[in-house]
Short mmCIF file of N, CA and C in Angstrom, two decimals:
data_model
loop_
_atom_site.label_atom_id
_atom_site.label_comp_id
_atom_site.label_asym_id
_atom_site.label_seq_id
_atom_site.Cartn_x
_atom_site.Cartn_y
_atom_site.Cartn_z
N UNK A 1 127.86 -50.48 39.64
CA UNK A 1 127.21 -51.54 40.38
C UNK A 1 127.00 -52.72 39.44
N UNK A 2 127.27 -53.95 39.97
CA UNK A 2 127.42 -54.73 39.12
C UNK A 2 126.16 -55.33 38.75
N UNK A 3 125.28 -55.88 38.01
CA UNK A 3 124.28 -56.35 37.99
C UNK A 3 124.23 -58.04 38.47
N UNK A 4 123.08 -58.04 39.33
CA UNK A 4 123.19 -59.84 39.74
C UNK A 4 123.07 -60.85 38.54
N UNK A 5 123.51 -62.30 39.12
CA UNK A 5 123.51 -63.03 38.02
C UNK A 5 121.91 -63.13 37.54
N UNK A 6 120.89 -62.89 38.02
CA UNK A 6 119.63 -63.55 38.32
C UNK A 6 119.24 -62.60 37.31
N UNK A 7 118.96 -61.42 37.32
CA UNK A 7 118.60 -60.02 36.48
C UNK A 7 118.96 -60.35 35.11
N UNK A 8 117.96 -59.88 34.23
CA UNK A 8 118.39 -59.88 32.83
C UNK A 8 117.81 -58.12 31.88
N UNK A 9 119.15 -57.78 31.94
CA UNK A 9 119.33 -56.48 31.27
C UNK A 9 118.73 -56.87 29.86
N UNK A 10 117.40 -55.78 29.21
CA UNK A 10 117.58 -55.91 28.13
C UNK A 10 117.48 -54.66 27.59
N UNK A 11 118.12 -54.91 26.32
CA UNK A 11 118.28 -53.47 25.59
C UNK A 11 117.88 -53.51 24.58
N UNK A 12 117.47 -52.41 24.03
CA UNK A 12 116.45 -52.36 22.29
C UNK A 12 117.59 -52.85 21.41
N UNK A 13 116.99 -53.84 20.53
CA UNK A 13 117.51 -54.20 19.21
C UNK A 13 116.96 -53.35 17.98
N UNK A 14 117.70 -52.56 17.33
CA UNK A 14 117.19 -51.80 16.49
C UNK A 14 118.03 -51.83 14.98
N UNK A 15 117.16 -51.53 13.95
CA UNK A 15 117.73 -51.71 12.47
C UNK A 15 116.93 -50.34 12.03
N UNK A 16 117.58 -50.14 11.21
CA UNK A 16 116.96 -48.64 10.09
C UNK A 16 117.70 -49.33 8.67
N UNK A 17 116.44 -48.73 7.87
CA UNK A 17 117.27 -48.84 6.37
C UNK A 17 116.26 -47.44 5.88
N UNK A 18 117.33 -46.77 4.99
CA UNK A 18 116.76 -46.02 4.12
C UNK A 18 116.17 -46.36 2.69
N UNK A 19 115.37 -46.35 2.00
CA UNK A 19 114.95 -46.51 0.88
C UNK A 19 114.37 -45.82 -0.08
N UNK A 20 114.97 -46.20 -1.10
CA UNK A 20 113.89 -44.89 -2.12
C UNK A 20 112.72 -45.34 -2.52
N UNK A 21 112.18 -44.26 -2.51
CA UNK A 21 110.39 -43.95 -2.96
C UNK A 21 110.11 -44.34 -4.46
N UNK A 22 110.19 -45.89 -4.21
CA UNK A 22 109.60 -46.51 -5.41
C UNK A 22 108.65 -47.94 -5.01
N UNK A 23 108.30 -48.15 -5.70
CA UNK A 23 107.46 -49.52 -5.41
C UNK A 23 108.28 -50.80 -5.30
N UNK A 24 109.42 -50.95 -5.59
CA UNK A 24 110.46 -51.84 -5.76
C UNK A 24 110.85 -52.21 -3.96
N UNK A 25 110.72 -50.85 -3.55
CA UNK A 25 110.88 -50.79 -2.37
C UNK A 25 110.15 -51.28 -0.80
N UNK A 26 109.15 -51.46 -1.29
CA UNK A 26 108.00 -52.31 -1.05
C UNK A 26 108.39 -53.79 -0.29
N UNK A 27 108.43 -54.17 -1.66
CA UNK A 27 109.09 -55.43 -1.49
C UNK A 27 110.58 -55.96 -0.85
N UNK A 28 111.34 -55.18 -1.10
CA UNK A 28 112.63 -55.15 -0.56
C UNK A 28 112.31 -54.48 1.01
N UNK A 29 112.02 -53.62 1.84
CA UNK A 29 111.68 -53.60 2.88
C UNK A 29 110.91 -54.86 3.33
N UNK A 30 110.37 -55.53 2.73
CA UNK A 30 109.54 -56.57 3.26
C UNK A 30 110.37 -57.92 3.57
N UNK A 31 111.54 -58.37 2.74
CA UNK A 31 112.59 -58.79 2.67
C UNK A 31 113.80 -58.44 4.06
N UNK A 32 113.90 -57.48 3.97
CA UNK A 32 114.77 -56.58 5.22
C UNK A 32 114.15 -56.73 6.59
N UNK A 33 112.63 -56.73 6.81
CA UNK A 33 112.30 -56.98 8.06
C UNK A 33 112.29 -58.35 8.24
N UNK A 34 111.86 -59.57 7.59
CA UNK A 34 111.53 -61.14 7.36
C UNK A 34 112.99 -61.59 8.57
N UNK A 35 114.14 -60.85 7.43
CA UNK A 35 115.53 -61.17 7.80
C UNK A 35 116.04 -60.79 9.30
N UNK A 36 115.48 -59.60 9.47
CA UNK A 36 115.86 -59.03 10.83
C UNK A 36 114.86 -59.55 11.79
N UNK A 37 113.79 -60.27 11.67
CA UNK A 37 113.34 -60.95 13.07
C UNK A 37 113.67 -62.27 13.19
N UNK A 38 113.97 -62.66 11.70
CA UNK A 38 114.54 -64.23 12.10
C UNK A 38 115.82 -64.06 12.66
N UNK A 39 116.73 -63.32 12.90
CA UNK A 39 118.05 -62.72 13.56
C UNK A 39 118.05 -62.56 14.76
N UNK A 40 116.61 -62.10 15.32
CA UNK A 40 116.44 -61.23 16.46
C UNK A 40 115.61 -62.32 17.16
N UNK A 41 115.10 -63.99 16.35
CA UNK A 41 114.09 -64.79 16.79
C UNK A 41 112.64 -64.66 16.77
N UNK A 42 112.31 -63.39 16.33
CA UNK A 42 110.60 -63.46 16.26
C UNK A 42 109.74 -64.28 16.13
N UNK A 43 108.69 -64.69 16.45
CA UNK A 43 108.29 -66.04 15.98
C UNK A 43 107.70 -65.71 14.43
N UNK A 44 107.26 -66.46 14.21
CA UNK A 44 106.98 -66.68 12.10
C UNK A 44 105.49 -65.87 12.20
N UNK A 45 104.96 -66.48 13.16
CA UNK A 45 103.25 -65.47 13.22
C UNK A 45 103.83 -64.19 13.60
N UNK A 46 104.16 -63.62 14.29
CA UNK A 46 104.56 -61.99 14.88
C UNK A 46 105.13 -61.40 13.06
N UNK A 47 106.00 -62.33 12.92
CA UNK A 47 106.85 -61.40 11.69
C UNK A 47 106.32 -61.48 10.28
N UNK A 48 104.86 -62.56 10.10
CA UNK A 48 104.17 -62.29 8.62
C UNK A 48 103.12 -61.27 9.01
N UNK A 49 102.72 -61.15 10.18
CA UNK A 49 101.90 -60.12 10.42
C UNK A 49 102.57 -58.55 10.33
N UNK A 50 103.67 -58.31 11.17
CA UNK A 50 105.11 -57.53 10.89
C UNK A 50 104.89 -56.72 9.41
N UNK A 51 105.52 -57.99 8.62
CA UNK A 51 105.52 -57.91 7.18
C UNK A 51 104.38 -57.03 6.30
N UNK A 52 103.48 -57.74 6.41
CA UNK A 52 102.30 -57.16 6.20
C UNK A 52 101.58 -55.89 6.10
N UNK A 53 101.82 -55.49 7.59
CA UNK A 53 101.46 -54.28 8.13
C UNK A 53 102.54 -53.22 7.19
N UNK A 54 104.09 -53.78 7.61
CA UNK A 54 104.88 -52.74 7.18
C UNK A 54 104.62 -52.46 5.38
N UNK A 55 104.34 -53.75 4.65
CA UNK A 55 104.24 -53.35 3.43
C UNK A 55 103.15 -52.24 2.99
N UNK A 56 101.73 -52.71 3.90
CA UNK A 56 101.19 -51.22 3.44
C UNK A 56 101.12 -50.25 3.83
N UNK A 57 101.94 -49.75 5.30
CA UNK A 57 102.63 -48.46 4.96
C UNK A 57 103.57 -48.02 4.50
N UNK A 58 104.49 -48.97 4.04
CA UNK A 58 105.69 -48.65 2.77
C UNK A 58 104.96 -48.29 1.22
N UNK A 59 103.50 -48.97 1.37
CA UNK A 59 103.14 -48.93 0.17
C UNK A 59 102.17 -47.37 -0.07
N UNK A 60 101.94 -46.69 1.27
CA UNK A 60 100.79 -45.57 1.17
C UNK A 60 102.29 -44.80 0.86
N UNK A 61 103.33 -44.77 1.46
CA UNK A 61 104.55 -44.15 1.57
C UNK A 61 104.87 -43.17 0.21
N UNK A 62 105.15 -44.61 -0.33
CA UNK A 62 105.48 -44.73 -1.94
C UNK A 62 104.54 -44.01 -3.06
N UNK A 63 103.17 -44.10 -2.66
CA UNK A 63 101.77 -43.78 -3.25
C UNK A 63 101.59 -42.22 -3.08
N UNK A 64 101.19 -42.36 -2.11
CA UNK A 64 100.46 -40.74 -1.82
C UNK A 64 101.37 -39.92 -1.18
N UNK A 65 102.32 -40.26 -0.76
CA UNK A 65 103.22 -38.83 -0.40
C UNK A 65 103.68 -38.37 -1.59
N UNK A 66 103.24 -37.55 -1.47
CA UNK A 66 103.26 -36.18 -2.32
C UNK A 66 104.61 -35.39 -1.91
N UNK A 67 106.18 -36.09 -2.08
CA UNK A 67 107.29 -34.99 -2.29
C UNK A 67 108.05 -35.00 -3.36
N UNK A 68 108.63 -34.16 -3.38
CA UNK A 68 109.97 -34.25 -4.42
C UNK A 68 111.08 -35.16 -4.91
N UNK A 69 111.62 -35.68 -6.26
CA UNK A 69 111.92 -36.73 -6.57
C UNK A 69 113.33 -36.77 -5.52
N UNK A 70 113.59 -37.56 -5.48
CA UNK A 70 114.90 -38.06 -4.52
C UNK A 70 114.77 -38.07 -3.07
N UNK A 71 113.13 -38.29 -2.85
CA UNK A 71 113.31 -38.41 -1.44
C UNK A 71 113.12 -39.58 -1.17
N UNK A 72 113.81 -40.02 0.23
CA UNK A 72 113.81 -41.41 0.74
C UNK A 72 112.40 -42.05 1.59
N UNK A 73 112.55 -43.25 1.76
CA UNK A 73 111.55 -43.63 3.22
C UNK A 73 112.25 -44.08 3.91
N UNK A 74 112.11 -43.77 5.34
CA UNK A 74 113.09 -44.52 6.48
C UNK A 74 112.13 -45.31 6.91
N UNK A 75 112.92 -46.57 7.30
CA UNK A 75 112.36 -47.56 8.14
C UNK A 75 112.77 -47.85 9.42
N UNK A 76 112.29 -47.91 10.36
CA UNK A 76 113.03 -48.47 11.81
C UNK A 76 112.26 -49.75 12.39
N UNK A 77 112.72 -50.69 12.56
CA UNK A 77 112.43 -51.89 13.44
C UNK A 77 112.89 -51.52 14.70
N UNK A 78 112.35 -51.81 16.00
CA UNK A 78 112.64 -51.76 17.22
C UNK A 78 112.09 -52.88 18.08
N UNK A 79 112.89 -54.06 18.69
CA UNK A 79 112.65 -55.04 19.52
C UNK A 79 112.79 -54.60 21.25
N UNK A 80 112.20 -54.49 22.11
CA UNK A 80 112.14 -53.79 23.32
C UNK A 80 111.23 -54.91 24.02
N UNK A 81 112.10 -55.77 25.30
CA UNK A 81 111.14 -56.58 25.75
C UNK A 81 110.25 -57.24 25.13
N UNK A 82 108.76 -57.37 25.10
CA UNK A 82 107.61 -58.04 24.33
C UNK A 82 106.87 -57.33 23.76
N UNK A 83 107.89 -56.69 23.05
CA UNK A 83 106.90 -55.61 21.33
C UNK A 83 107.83 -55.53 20.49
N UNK A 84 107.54 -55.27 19.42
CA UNK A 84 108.40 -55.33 18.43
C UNK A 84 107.43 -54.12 17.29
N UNK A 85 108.22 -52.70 17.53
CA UNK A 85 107.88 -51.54 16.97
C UNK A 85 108.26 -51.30 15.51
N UNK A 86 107.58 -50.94 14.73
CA UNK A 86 107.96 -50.25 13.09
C UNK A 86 107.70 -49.05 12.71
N UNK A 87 108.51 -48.44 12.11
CA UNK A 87 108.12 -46.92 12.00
C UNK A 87 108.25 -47.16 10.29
N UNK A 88 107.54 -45.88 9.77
CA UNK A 88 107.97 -45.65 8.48
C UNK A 88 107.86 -44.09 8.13
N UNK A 89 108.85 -43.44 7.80
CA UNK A 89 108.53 -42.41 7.96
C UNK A 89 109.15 -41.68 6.44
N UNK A 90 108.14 -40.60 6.06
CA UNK A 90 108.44 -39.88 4.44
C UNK A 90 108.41 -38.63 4.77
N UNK A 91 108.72 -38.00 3.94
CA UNK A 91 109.10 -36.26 4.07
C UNK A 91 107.35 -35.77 3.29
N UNK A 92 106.62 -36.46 3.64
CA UNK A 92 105.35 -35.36 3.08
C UNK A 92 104.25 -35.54 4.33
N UNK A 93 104.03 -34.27 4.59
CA UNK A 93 103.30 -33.74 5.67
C UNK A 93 101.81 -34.34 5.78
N UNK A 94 101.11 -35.07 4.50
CA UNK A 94 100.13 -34.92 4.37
C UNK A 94 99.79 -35.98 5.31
N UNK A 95 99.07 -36.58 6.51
CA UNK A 95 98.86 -37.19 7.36
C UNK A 95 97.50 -38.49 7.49
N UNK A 96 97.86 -39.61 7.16
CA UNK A 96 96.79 -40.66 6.81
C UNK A 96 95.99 -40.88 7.63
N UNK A 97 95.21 -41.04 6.75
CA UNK A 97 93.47 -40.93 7.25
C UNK A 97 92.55 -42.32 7.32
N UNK A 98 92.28 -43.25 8.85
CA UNK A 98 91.53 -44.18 8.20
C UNK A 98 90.04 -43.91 7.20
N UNK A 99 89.48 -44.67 6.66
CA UNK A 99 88.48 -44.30 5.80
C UNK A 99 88.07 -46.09 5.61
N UNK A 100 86.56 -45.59 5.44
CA UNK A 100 85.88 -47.00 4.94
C UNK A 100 85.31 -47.27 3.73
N UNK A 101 85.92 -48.54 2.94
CA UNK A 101 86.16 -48.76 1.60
C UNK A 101 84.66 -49.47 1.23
N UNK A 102 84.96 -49.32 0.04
CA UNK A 102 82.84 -49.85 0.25
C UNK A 102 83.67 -51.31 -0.62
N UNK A 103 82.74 -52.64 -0.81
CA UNK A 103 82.89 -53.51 -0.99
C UNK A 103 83.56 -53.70 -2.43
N UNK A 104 83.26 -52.64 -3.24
CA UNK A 104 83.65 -52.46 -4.63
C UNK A 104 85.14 -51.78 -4.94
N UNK A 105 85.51 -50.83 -3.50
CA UNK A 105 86.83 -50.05 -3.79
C UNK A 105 88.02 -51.30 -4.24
N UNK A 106 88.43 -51.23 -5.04
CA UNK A 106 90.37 -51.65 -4.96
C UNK A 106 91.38 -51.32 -3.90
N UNK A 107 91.00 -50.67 -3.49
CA UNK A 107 92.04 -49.54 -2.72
C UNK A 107 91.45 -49.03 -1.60
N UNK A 108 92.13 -48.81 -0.02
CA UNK A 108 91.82 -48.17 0.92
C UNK A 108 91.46 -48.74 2.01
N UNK A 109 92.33 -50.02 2.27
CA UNK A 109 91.98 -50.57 3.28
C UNK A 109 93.22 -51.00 4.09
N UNK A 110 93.95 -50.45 3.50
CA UNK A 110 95.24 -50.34 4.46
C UNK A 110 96.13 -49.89 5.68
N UNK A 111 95.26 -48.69 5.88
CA UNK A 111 95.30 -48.47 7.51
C UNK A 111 94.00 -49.27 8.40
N UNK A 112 92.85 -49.65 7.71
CA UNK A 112 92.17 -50.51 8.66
C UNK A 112 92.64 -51.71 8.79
N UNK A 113 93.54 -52.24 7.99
CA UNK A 113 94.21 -53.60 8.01
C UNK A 113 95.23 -53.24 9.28
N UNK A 114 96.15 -52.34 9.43
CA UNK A 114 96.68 -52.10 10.81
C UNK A 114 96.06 -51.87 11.63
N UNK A 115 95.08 -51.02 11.50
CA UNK A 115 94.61 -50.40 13.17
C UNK A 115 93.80 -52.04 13.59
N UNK A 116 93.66 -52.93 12.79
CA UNK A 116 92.92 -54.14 13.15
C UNK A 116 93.81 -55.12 13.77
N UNK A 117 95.08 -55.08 13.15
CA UNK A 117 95.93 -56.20 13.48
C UNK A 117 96.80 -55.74 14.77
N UNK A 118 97.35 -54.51 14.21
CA UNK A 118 98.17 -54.07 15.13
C UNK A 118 97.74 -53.88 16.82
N UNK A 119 98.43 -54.42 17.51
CA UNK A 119 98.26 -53.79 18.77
C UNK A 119 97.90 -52.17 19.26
N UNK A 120 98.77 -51.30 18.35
CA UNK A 120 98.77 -49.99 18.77
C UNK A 120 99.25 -49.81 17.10
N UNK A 121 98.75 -48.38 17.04
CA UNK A 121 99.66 -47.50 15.76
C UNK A 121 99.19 -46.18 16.18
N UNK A 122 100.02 -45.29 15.73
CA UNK A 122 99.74 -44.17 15.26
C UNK A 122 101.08 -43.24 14.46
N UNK A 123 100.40 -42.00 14.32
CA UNK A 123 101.12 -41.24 13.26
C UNK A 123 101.14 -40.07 13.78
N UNK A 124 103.11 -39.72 13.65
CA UNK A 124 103.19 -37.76 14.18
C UNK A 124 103.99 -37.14 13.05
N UNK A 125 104.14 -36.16 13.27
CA UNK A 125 105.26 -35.59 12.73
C UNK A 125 106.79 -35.69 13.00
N UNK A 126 107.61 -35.95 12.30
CA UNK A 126 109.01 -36.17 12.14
C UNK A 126 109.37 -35.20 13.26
N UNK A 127 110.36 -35.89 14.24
CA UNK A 127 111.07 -34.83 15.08
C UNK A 127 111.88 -34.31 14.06
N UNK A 128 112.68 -34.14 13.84
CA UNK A 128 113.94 -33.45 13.10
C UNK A 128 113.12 -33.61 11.36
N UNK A 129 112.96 -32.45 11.00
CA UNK A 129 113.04 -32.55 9.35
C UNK A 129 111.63 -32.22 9.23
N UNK A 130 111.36 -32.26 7.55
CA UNK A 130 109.67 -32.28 7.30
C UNK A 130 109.18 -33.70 7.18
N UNK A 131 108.12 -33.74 7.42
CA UNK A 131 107.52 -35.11 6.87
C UNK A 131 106.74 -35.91 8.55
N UNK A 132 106.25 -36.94 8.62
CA UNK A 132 105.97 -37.68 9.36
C UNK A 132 106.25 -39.14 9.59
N UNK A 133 105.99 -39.68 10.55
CA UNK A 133 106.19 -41.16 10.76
C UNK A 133 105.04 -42.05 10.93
N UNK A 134 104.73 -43.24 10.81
CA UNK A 134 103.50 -43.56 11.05
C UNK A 134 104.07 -45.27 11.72
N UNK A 135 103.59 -45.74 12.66
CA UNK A 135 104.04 -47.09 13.59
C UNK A 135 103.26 -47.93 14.09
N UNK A 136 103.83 -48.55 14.21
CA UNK A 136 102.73 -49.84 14.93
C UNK A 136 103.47 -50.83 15.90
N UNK A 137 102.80 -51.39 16.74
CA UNK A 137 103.49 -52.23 17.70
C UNK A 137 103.00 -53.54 17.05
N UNK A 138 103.61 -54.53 17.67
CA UNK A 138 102.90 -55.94 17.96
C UNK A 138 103.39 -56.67 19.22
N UNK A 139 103.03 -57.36 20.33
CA UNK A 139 103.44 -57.78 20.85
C UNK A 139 104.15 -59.10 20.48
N UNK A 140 105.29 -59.42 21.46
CA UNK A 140 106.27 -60.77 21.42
C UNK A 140 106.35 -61.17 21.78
N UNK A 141 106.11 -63.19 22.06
CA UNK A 141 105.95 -63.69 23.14
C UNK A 141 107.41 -63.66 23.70
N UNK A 142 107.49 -63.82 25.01
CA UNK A 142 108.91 -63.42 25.72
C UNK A 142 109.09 -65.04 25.92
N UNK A 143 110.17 -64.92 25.97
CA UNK A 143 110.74 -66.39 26.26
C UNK A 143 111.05 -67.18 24.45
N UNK A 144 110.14 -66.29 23.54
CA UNK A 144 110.04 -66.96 22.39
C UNK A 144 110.83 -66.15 21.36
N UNK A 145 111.63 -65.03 22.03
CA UNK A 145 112.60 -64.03 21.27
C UNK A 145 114.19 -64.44 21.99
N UNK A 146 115.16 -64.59 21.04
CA UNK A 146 116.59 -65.23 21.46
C UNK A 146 117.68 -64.27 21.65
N UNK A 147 118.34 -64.52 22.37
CA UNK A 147 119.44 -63.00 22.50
C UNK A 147 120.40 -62.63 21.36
N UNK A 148 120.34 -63.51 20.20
CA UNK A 148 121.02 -62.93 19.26
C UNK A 148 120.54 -62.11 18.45
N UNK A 149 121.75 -61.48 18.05
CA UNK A 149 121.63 -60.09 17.21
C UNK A 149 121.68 -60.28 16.14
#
């Protein structure tokens, strides 16, 4: 059946990169998403917020998973209508915890920085394999995302 001219089919735009579990990586994922929404049109507010978010769960990734040397982090970007999804997912089971940082901590405010910004997040276990994923949405203004890939 043919679709009318009027209808507009859309289909997920999606990117994965694998990366290794270093801090280098951090930054270079942060680089990799910047690139893939200016591709995909994101607006500049959606994708420093994007950025952001994804660096500090690339950065708990890198930190506290607790696996064995040579394991990777996967990343997935997913554009779907007016959200624009991130996953990050590591092979260690151990499952993040928000927590409240007292004014003096350095450290530990990085899932309240998502669950604040983000539209939605949460965290499961890896379908296939050990380890888990942890995601977040943001919404996109429509009309303000371009059909190129």
């Amino acid at each position: 059946m043919a679709v009318p001219p009027t209808a507009r089919t859309v289909t997920p735009k999606d990117a994965e990169w694998l990366l290794p579990r270093t801090p280098r990586s951090v930054g270079h994922s942060r680089v990799l998403l910047r690139e893939q929404s200016r591709s995909w049109g994101i607006p500049d507010e959606t994708t420093w917020t994007a950025v952001l978010l994804l660096s500090e769960l690339m950065t708990n990734a890198c930190v506290h998973a607790r696996v064995p040397p040579g394991r990777v982090i996967g990343t997935r970007c997913v554009l779907l209508a007016d959200r624009l999804r991130v996953e990050v997912s590591d092979a260690s089971r151990d499952l993040p915890r928000l927590k409240l940082a007292s004014r003096d901590d350095e450290a530990g405010r990085g899932l309240v920085l998502v669950a604040s910004l983000a539209d939605a997040w949460d965290v499961h276990p890896r379908a296939y394999g050990i380890g888990k994923t942890v995601w977040f949405e943001l919404g996109v203004l429509l009309g303000k995302v371009s059909d190129a890939n």
